[in-house]
CSV table of C-alpha atoms in Angstrom, one decimal:
chain,number,residue,atom,x,y,z
A,21,UNK,CA,-2.2,-16.4,1.7
A,22,UNK,CA,-6.2,-16.8,1.2
A,23,UNK,CA,-6.8,-16.2,4.7
A,24,UNK,CA,-5.0,-12.9,4.9
A,25,UNK,CA,-6.8,-11.9,1.9
A,26,UNK,CA,-10.2,-12.6,3.7
A,27,UNK,CA,-9.2,-10.9,6.6
A,28,UNK,CA,-8.3,-7.6,4.9
A,29,UNK,CA,-11.6,-7.9,2.9
A,30,UNK,CA,-13.6,-8.5,5.5
A,31,UNK,CA,-11.9,-5.8,7.9
A,32,UNK,CA,-12.4,-3.5,5.1
A,33,UNK,CA,-15.9,-4.1,4.4
A,34,UNK,CA,-16.7,-3.7,8.1
A,35,UNK,CA,-14.9,0.0,8.2
A,36,UNK,CA,-16.5,1.0,5.0
A,37,UNK,CA,-20.3,-0.3,6.6
A,38,UNK,CA,-19.4,1.8,9.7
A,39,UNK,CA,-18.4,4.8,8.0
A,40,UNK,CA,-21.4,4.8,5.6
A,41,UNK,CA,-23.3,6.9,8.1
A,42,UNK,CA,-20.6,9.9,8.0
A,43,UNK,CA,-20.5,12.4,5.6
A,44,UNK,CA,-17.2,12.4,3.1
A,45,UNK,CA,-15.7,9.2,4.1
A,46,UNK,CA,-14.6,7.1,1.3
A,47,UNK,CA,-12.5,3.6,1.2
A,48,UNK,CA,-10.6,1.6,-1.1
A,49,UNK,CA,-9.3,-1.8,-1.8
A,50,UNK,CA,-6.6,-3.0,-4.1
A,51,UNK,CA,-3.9,-5.2,-5.2
A,52,UNK,CA,-0.2,-3.8,-4.6
A,53,UNK,CA,3.0,-5.0,-6.8
A,54,UNK,CA,5.8,-3.6,-4.6
A,55,UNK,CA,9.9,-3.6,-5.3
A,56,UNK,CA,11.6,-4.6,-2.0
A,57,UNK,CA,15.3,-4.0,-1.9
A,58,UNK,CA,17.5,-5.2,0.8
A,59,UNK,CA,21.0,-4.2,0.8
A,60,UNK,CA,22.9,-5.8,4.2
A,61,UNK,CA,26.5,-6.8,4.7
A,62,UNK,CA,27.0,-5.8,0.9
A,63,UNK,CA,24.5,-8.0,-0.1
A,64,UNK,CA,21.8,-6.7,-2.3
A,65,UNK,CA,18.9,-8.1,-3.6
A,66,UNK,CA,15.5,-6.9,-5.2
A,67,UNK,CA,12.4,-8.8,-5.2
A,68,UNK,CA,8.6,-8.2,-6.0
A,69,UNK,CA,6.1,-9.3,-3.7
A,70,UNK,CA,2.4,-8.5,-3.6
A,71,UNK,CA,-0.1,-7.6,-1.2
A,72,UNK,CA,-3.7,-6.5,-0.6
A,73,UNK,CA,-4.2,-2.8,0.5
A,74,UNK,CA,-7.3,-1.2,2.3
A,75,UNK,CA,-7.9,2.5,2.7
A,76,UNK,CA,-10.3,4.5,4.8
A,77,UNK,CA,-10.4,8.2,4.4
A,78,UNK,CA,-12.3,11.1,5.6
A,79,UNK,CA,-12.4,14.4,3.3
A,80,UNK,CA,-11.7,17.3,5.3
A,81,UNK,CA,-12.2,20.1,2.3
A,82,UNK,CA,-12.8,19.7,-1.0
A,83,UNK,CA,-9.3,19.6,-1.6
A,84,UNK,CA,-7.8,17.7,1.4
A,85,UNK,CA,-8.3,14.4,3.1
A,86,UNK,CA,-7.0,12.2,5.6
A,87,UNK,CA,-6.4,8.3,5.6
A,88,UNK,CA,-5.5,5.0,7.2
A,89,UNK,CA,-3.8,2.6,5.5
A,90,UNK,CA,-3.5,-1.1,6.0
A,91,UNK,CA,-1.7,-4.0,3.9
A,92,UNK,CA,-0.9,-7.7,4.8
A,93,UNK,CA,1.3,-9.4,2.1
A,94,UNK,CA,-0.4,-11.9,-0.3
A,95,UNK,CA,3.0,-13.4,-2.2
A,96,UNK,CA,6.6,-13.3,-1.4
A,97,UNK,CA,9.0,-13.4,-4.0
A,98,UNK,CA,12.3,-15.1,-5.0
A,99,UNK,CA,15.3,-14.1,-7.1
A,100,UNK,CA,18.3,-16.7,-7.8
A,101,UNK,CA,21.7,-15.6,-7.0
A,102,UNK,CA,24.3,-17.9,-8.2
A,103,UNK,CA,23.6,-21.7,-6.5
A,104,UNK,CA,21.4,-19.7,-3.8
A,105,UNK,CA,18.2,-17.5,-3.9
A,106,UNK,CA,16.9,-14.7,-2.1
A,107,UNK,CA,13.2,-14.3,-0.9
A,108,UNK,CA,11.3,-11.2,0.2
A,109,UNK,CA,8.0,-10.5,1.6
A,110,UNK,CA,6.0,-7.4,3.0
A,111,UNK,CA,4.2,-8.9,5.7
A,112,UNK,CA,2.1,-6.1,6.7
A,113,UNK,CA,2.0,-2.4,6.7
A,114,UNK,CA,-0.2,0.4,8.5
A,115,UNK,CA,0.1,3.8,7.9
A,116,UNK,CA,-1.5,7.5,8.3
A,117,UNK,CA,-1.3,10.1,5.7
A,118,UNK,CA,-2.6,13.6,4.4
A,119,UNK,CA,-4.0,13.5,1.1
A,120,UNK,CA,-4.1,16.9,-0.9
A,121,UNK,CA,-6.0,16.6,-4.2
A,122,UNK,CA,-7.4,18.5,-7.1
A,123,UNK,CA,-10.2,17.6,-9.6
A,124,UNK,CA,-9.6,17.5,-13.3
A,125,UNK,CA,-13.1,18.1,-14.8
A,126,UNK,CA,-15.9,15.8,-13.2
A,127,UNK,CA,-14.0,12.5,-13.2
A,128,UNK,CA,-10.5,12.7,-12.8
A,129,UNK,CA,-8.8,13.6,-9.6
A,130,UNK,CA,-5.2,13.5,-9.1
A,131,UNK,CA,-3.8,13.4,-5.5
A,132,UNK,CA,-0.4,13.4,-3.5
A,133,UNK,CA,0.1,11.8,-0.2
A,134,UNK,CA,2.4,11.9,2.6
A,135,UNK,CA,2.7,10.4,6.2
A,136,UNK,CA,4.2,7.7,8.1
A,137,UNK,CA,3.7,4.0,7.4
A,138,UNK,CA,5.3,1.0,9.8
A,139,UNK,CA,6.2,-1.7,7.5
A,140,UNK,CA,6.9,-5.4,8.6
A,141,UNK,CA,9.5,-7.2,5.9
A,142,UNK,CA,10.6,-10.7,6.0
A,143,UNK,CA,13.7,-11.6,3.9
A,144,UNK,CA,16.1,-14.6,3.8
A,145,UNK,CA,19.1,-15.2,1.7
A,146,UNK,CA,21.6,-18.2,1.6
A,147,UNK,CA,19.9,-19.6,4.6
A,148,UNK,CA,20.0,-16.7,6.9
A,149,UNK,CA,16.3,-15.0,7.6
A,150,UNK,CA,15.5,-11.8,8.8
A,151,UNK,CA,12.4,-10.2,10.1
A,152,UNK,CA,11.8,-6.4,11.2
A,153,UNK,CA,9.2,-3.7,11.6
A,154,UNK,CA,10.2,-0.3,10.4
A,155,UNK,CA,8.8,2.9,10.9
A,156,UNK,CA,9.4,5.8,8.2
A,157,UNK,CA,8.3,8.7,6.3
A,158,UNK,CA,5.8,7.7,3.4
A,159,UNK,CA,4.8,9.3,0.3
A,160,UNK,CA,3.7,9.2,-3.2
A,161,UNK,CA,0.9,10.2,-5.7
A,162,UNK,CA,-1.9,8.9,-8.0
A,163,UNK,CA,-5.0,9.0,-9.9
A,164,UNK,CA,-9.0,8.4,-9.4
A,165,UNK,CA,-11.3,8.1,-12.3
A,166,UNK,CA,-14.9,8.2,-11.3
A,167,UNK,CA,-17.2,5.9,-13.1
A,168,UNK,CA,-20.1,6.7,-10.9
A,169,UNK,CA,-20.5,9.5,-8.1
A,170,UNK,CA,-20.1,6.5,-5.4
A,171,UNK,CA,-17.2,4.1,-7.7
A,172,UNK,CA,-14.2,4.7,-8.9
A,173,UNK,CA,-11.1,3.1,-10.1
A,174,UNK,CA,-7.5,4.3,-8.7
A,175,UNK,CA,-4.0,3.7,-9.6
A,176,UNK,CA,-0.8,5.0,-7.3
A,177,UNK,CA,2.7,5.0,-6.9
A,178,UNK,CA,3.8,4.7,-3.0
A,179,UNK,CA,7.1,4.7,-1.4
A,180,UNK,CA,6.2,3.2,1.9
A,181,UNK,CA,10.0,2.6,3.3
A,182,UNK,CA,13.4,4.0,2.7
A,183,UNK,CA,15.7,3.1,6.0
A,184,UNK,CA,18.2,1.3,7.0
A,185,UNK,CA,19.2,-0.5,3.7
A,186,UNK,CA,15.6,-1.6,2.9
A,187,UNK,CA,13.4,0.2,0.5
A,188,UNK,CA,9.7,-0.6,-0.2
A,189,UNK,CA,8.0,1.0,-3.0
A,190,UNK,CA,5.4,0.1,-5.7
A,191,UNK,CA,2.1,0.6,-7.5
A,192,UNK,CA,-1.5,-0.5,-6.4
A,193,UNK,CA,-4.5,-0.8,-8.6
A,194,UNK,CA,-7.9,-0.5,-6.9
A,195,UNK,CA,-11.3,0.1,-6.5
A,196,UNK,CA,-12.9,3.2,-4.3
A,197,UNK,CA,-16.1,3.7,-2.7
A,198,UNK,CA,-17.8,6.8,-1.6
A,199,UNK,CA,-20.4,6.9,1.1
């Protein structure tokens, strides 16, 4: 878990440093609490794994940006089902999004996101494990609160995956940096 977090943070810092020379480039790092729901062969389980997420974005216009997302799982979660348990983890996620946004005053930004995400999920129940990567339409929205012109606090809800009996959605709280 520590190794994954270090990798995400080092990679994010590197991308942010490279993007610092371009105008309208920003980045975010955050902590995600996902809801992972798996329904297969009549078995339905819902767990709450966590992940670290990094975003690099470029503002195309005052009300529009594009973003790349990357996340890596930090902790899986288990739920008891009678004498057995079900476990689930979001191993990793990569996504590309369009971000329409609007400013409310000088410090609050509301935004939406729509794009595509490739999400790898690992689950196990009753001693049977499964791991698969699925690409699907993803969407969400959130708010950003500017602390300074370069630093913000962010909160959002995203639905990353809803296909083939697997659903991954959740909230992320993070810190944003503008260059």
